[in-house]
């Protein structure tokens, strides 16, 4: 083991996959999660994948800085990866205070605990949402940042907090990863995306159309300026995204220089492309209806990806069909059903 890594939000969708990738790379991940949007059974499923009898997991609110300090102060930690946050754009418009509290206060609480425990490497979950509405596609990391929702505001503020702290104190190194659209699941089918409510995002919604839980996909607009009129995004396999965290962390440990980079594939697919690809994985055509545009959506969201390769040596390995096949495998292994059952 090359050291412990604290994963805040480590029981969630991206956190659980990153746990596996970190363990594969020789790290010893430790989970901190309040289980507000994750299920306890995910721990058993991670254990199965990682062939471990135990996982260190602390049920803690990320705003409880003293509790985080107690964990870090046990010693052996080389870094933290900060996933714990709220992430639904629409909900953030209704509850801005919750978003600012959990996302910004949570980050401050973690940073204070890390400083007390003298752990100075942090990989931060940011989002392409910090680019707001950009005219230049693909978006370079140097693009002006802005925000169009309280959620985006909290991610931008998080990035700026890290910049201020890093400028003031050279002991810190930050890896800021601006995710594009994560999708897919671990190849075992034991972990995957399992939203607690009706999904806001495209992929989990399509999955529920494929299982028959929903009758059809509502395609939000078909008059965008794209090849088929529907919105184009960059969907990245969650195991590629997990690997980006490992590479970001290794880079911070090697050169102690902070970085802020896009994490995507650089290739865009439309809503209809995604539906067709998922249909190929399932072996049937999935029904859809054209619906009105969703407020705040843009035609195309794609980032430049060269900096990720240059700075942390990251390149994606999985294509769209692999993303859809892995998602469908997760839905069908029974793990999905088990995850649902532990709600009861
Ligand atoms: N879409 C539909 N029907 C649906 C859901 C989505 O047509 O039921 C369309 C959207 O209009 C959009 C595309 O599918 O064109 C992708 O939508 P998602 O909601 O899956 O993802 P977004 O690109 O809107 O947003 C995601 C995250 C944000 C993050 C952003 C950054 O949800 O948190 O990526 O790229 F900020």
Tab-separated table of N, CA and C and ligand atoms in Angstrom, residues 86-89 126-131 149 151-152 155 178-182 199-206 216-221 224 230-235 269-272 274 289 291-302, ligand 1:
chain	number	residue	atom	x	y	z
A	86	UNK	N	-23.601	18.149	-3.322
A	86	UNK	CA	-24.884	18.018	-4.014
A	86	UNK	C	-24.675	18.429	-5.466
A	87	UNK	N	-25.453	17.812	-6.398
A	87	UNK	CA	-25.078	17.986	-7.807
A	87	UNK	C	-26.228	18.176	-8.794
A	88	UNK	N	-27.442	18.433	-8.310
A	88	UNK	CA	-28.543	18.590	-9.271
A	88	UNK	C	-28.784	20.076	-9.557
A	89	UNK	N	-28.565	20.447	-10.807
A	89	UNK	CA	-28.655	21.848	-11.192
A	89	UNK	C	-30.025	22.438	-10.824
A	126	UNK	N	-14.499	18.894	-9.690
A	126	UNK	CA	-15.161	20.064	-10.253
A	126	UNK	C	-15.989	19.603	-11.451
A	127	UNK	N	-16.416	20.530	-12.256
A	127	UNK	CA	-17.360	20.177	-13.309
A	127	UNK	C	-17.223	21.151	-14.466
A	128	UNK	N	-17.542	20.657	-15.658
A	128	UNK	CA	-17.572	21.525	-16.836
A	128	UNK	C	-18.588	22.645	-16.660
A	129	UNK	N	-19.434	22.516	-15.653
A	129	UNK	CA	-20.420	23.553	-15.372
A	129	UNK	C	-19.744	24.896	-15.054
A	130	UNK	N	-18.466	24.881	-14.638
A	130	UNK	CA	-17.782	26.155	-14.328
A	130	UNK	C	-17.504	26.966	-15.587
A	131	UNK	N	-17.723	26.387	-16.762
A	131	UNK	CA	-17.505	27.146	-17.996
A	131	UNK	C	-18.737	27.942	-18.417
A	149	UNK	N	-26.028	28.704	-12.416
A	149	UNK	CA	-26.912	28.113	-11.394
A	149	UNK	C	-26.166	28.147	-10.067
A	151	UNK	N	-25.612	25.663	-8.228
A	151	UNK	CA	-24.703	24.508	-8.260
A	151	UNK	C	-23.373	24.897	-8.907
A	152	UNK	N	-23.464	25.530	-10.084
A	152	UNK	CA	-22.250	25.940	-10.795
A	152	UNK	C	-21.455	26.939	-9.952
A	155	UNK	N	-19.312	25.165	-7.447
A	155	UNK	CA	-18.124	24.508	-8.025
A	155	UNK	C	-17.067	25.552	-8.371
A	178	UNK	N	-12.230	18.909	-13.942
A	178	UNK	CA	-13.519	19.404	-14.477
A	178	UNK	C	-14.144	18.290	-15.305
A	179	UNK	N	-15.069	17.571	-14.651
A	179	UNK	CA	-15.698	16.422	-15.305
A	179	UNK	C	-16.659	16.883	-16.405
A	180	UNK	N	-16.696	16.113	-17.485
A	180	UNK	CA	-17.795	16.235	-18.438
A	180	UNK	C	-18.876	15.229	-17.975
A	181	UNK	N	-19.507	14.474	-18.842
A	181	UNK	CA	-20.677	13.697	-18.383
A	181	UNK	C	-20.317	12.236	-18.071
A	182	UNK	N	-20.190	11.881	-16.796
A	182	UNK	CA	-19.831	10.500	-16.450
A	182	UNK	C	-20.982	9.533	-16.741
A	199	UNK	N	-34.345	10.124	-12.171
A	199	UNK	CA	-33.065	10.680	-12.626
A	199	UNK	C	-33.239	11.994	-13.388
A	200	UNK	N	-32.332	12.938	-13.136
A	200	UNK	CA	-32.282	14.173	-13.920
A	200	UNK	C	-31.456	13.969	-15.170
A	201	UNK	N	-30.494	13.074	-15.057
A	201	UNK	CA	-29.509	12.941	-16.133
A	201	UNK	C	-29.938	11.911	-17.161
A	202	UNK	N	-29.346	12.060	-18.356
A	202	UNK	CA	-29.781	11.249	-19.493
A	202	UNK	C	-29.561	9.739	-19.306
A	203	UNK	N	-28.350	9.344	-18.953
A	203	UNK	CA	-28.045	7.901	-18.947
A	203	UNK	C	-28.894	7.093	-17.967
A	204	UNK	N	-29.000	7.521	-16.695
A	204	UNK	CA	-29.856	6.727	-15.797
A	204	UNK	C	-31.323	6.735	-16.230
A	205	UNK	N	-31.742	7.798	-16.916
A	205	UNK	CA	-33.117	7.834	-17.409
A	205	UNK	C	-33.297	6.794	-18.526
A	206	UNK	N	-32.338	6.779	-19.461
A	206	UNK	CA	-32.415	5.799	-20.562
A	206	UNK	C	-32.414	4.374	-19.987
A	216	UNK	N	-40.967	5.889	-22.100
A	216	UNK	CA	-40.147	6.433	-23.190
A	216	UNK	C	-39.212	7.505	-22.638
A	217	UNK	N	-38.217	7.841	-23.444
A	217	UNK	CA	-37.351	8.969	-23.092
A	217	UNK	C	-37.958	10.239	-23.664
A	218	UNK	N	-38.031	11.292	-22.871
A	218	UNK	CA	-38.390	12.605	-23.418
A	218	UNK	C	-37.097	13.271	-23.871
A	219	UNK	N	-37.010	13.531	-25.151
A	219	UNK	CA	-35.817	14.184	-25.700
A	219	UNK	C	-36.052	15.687	-25.634
A	220	UNK	N	-35.218	16.363	-24.820
A	220	UNK	CA	-35.454	17.784	-24.569
A	220	UNK	C	-34.959	18.652	-25.731
A	221	UNK	N	-35.771	18.714	-26.787
A	221	UNK	CA	-35.480	19.603	-27.914
A	221	UNK	C	-34.790	18.895	-29.067
A	224	UNK	N	-31.703	21.971	-31.881
A	224	UNK	CA	-30.384	22.542	-31.571
A	224	UNK	C	-29.510	22.495	-32.816
A	230	UNK	N	-30.454	17.330	-31.626
A	230	UNK	CA	-30.531	17.107	-30.167
A	230	UNK	C	-29.181	17.437	-29.516
A	231	UNK	N	-29.219	17.695	-28.224
A	231	UNK	CA	-28.042	18.199	-27.511
A	231	UNK	C	-26.855	17.247	-27.556
A	232	UNK	N	-25.674	17.794	-27.737
A	232	UNK	CA	-24.453	16.977	-27.814
A	232	UNK	C	-23.614	17.194	-26.556
A	233	UNK	N	-23.153	16.064	-25.957
A	233	UNK	CA	-22.323	16.106	-24.750
A	233	UNK	C	-21.172	15.108	-24.892
A	234	UNK	N	-20.225	15.238	-23.978
A	234	UNK	CA	-19.077	14.345	-23.934
A	234	UNK	C	-19.292	13.354	-22.784
A	235	UNK	N	-19.627	12.111	-23.124
A	235	UNK	CA	-19.895	11.090	-22.099
A	235	UNK	C	-18.620	10.294	-21.850
A	269	UNK	N	-21.545	13.147	-28.384
A	269	UNK	CA	-22.673	12.360	-28.907
A	269	UNK	C	-23.970	13.059	-28.548
A	270	UNK	N	-24.946	12.934	-29.463
A	270	UNK	CA	-26.243	13.574	-29.234
A	270	UNK	C	-27.123	12.677	-28.364
A	271	UNK	N	-28.249	13.232	-27.942
A	271	UNK	CA	-29.209	12.451	-27.152
A	271	UNK	C	-29.667	11.230	-27.963
A	272	UNK	N	-29.947	11.425	-29.250
A	272	UNK	CA	-30.405	10.296	-30.076
A	272	UNK	C	-29.284	9.281	-30.311
A	274	UNK	N	-27.053	8.571	-28.118
A	274	UNK	CA	-26.968	7.835	-26.849
A	274	UNK	C	-28.080	6.795	-26.755
A	289	UNK	N	-39.866	10.367	-27.234
A	289	UNK	CA	-40.749	11.408	-27.752
A	289	UNK	C	-40.007	12.728	-27.667
A	291	UNK	N	-39.687	16.391	-26.739
A	291	UNK	CA	-40.307	17.266	-25.732
A	291	UNK	C	-39.686	18.658	-25.852
A	292	UNK	N	-40.267	19.647	-25.168
A	292	UNK	CA	-39.674	20.994	-25.229
A	292	UNK	C	-38.260	21.017	-24.667
A	293	UNK	N	-37.525	22.034	-25.046
A	293	UNK	CA	-36.174	22.226	-24.509
A	293	UNK	C	-36.213	22.373	-22.993
A	294	UNK	N	-35.143	21.948	-22.335
A	294	UNK	CA	-35.029	22.139	-20.890
A	294	UNK	C	-34.298	23.469	-20.649
A	295	UNK	N	-34.788	24.246	-19.692
A	295	UNK	CA	-34.153	25.536	-19.403
A	295	UNK	C	-32.680	25.362	-19.097
A	296	UNK	N	-31.870	26.222	-19.664
A	296	UNK	CA	-30.442	26.240	-19.318
A	296	UNK	C	-29.584	25.306	-20.160
A	297	UNK	N	-30.201	24.442	-21.003
A	297	UNK	CA	-29.402	23.529	-21.827
A	297	UNK	C	-28.736	24.276	-22.988
A	298	UNK	N	-27.571	23.801	-23.397
A	298	UNK	CA	-26.870	24.380	-24.545
A	298	UNK	C	-26.775	23.330	-25.650
A	299	UNK	N	-26.441	23.779	-26.875
A	299	UNK	CA	-26.358	22.866	-28.020
A	299	UNK	C	-25.336	21.750	-27.761
A	300	UNK	N	-24.103	22.219	-27.487
A	300	UNK	CA	-22.977	21.291	-27.439
A	300	UNK	C	-22.073	21.651	-26.278
A	301	UNK	N	-21.639	20.646	-25.527
A	301	UNK	CA	-20.683	20.892	-24.455
A	301	UNK	C	-19.550	19.876	-24.602
A	302	UNK	N	-18.408	20.395	-25.022
A	302	UNK	CA	-17.236	19.548	-25.255
A	302	UNK	C	-16.010	20.300	-24.794
B	1	LIG	N1	-31.683	14.987	-21.814
B	1	LIG	C1	-32.849	14.609	-22.443
B	1	LIG	N2	-33.784	13.930	-21.689
B	1	LIG	C2	-33.595	13.613	-20.377
B	1	LIG	C3	-32.392	14.027	-19.737
B	1	LIG	C4	-31.458	14.713	-20.493
B	1	LIG	O1	-33.053	14.863	-23.619
B	1	LIG	O2	-34.480	13.017	-19.750
B	1	LIG	C5	-30.664	15.674	-22.612
B	1	LIG	C6	-30.318	17.076	-22.120
B	1	LIG	O3	-31.212	18.017	-22.637
B	1	LIG	C7	-28.888	17.228	-22.626
B	1	LIG	C8	-28.311	15.799	-22.522
B	1	LIG	O4	-29.449	14.941	-22.485
B	1	LIG	O5	-28.875	17.623	-23.955
B	1	LIG	C9	-27.486	15.563	-21.274
B	1	LIG	O6	-28.220	15.949	-20.134
B	1	LIG	P1	-27.775	15.538	-18.649
B	1	LIG	O7	-28.809	16.057	-17.710
B	1	LIG	O8	-27.461	14.080	-18.584
B	1	LIG	O9	-26.377	16.300	-18.456
B	1	LIG	P2	-25.992	17.842	-18.588
B	1	LIG	O10	-25.021	17.939	-19.708
B	1	LIG	O11	-27.170	18.716	-18.641
B	1	LIG	O12	-25.288	18.117	-17.160
B	1	LIG	C10	-24.268	17.269	-16.636
B	1	LIG	C11	-24.371	17.260	-15.105
B	1	LIG	C12	-24.053	18.613	-14.537
B	1	LIG	C13	-22.740	19.096	-15.076
B	1	LIG	C14	-22.690	19.041	-16.576
B	1	LIG	C15	-21.316	19.386	-17.041
B	1	LIG	O13	-25.674	16.871	-14.687
B	1	LIG	O14	-23.961	18.509	-13.140
B	1	LIG	O15	-23.022	17.724	-17.023
B	1	LIG	O16	-21.021	18.914	-18.298
B	1	LIG	F1	-22.524	20.358	-14.675
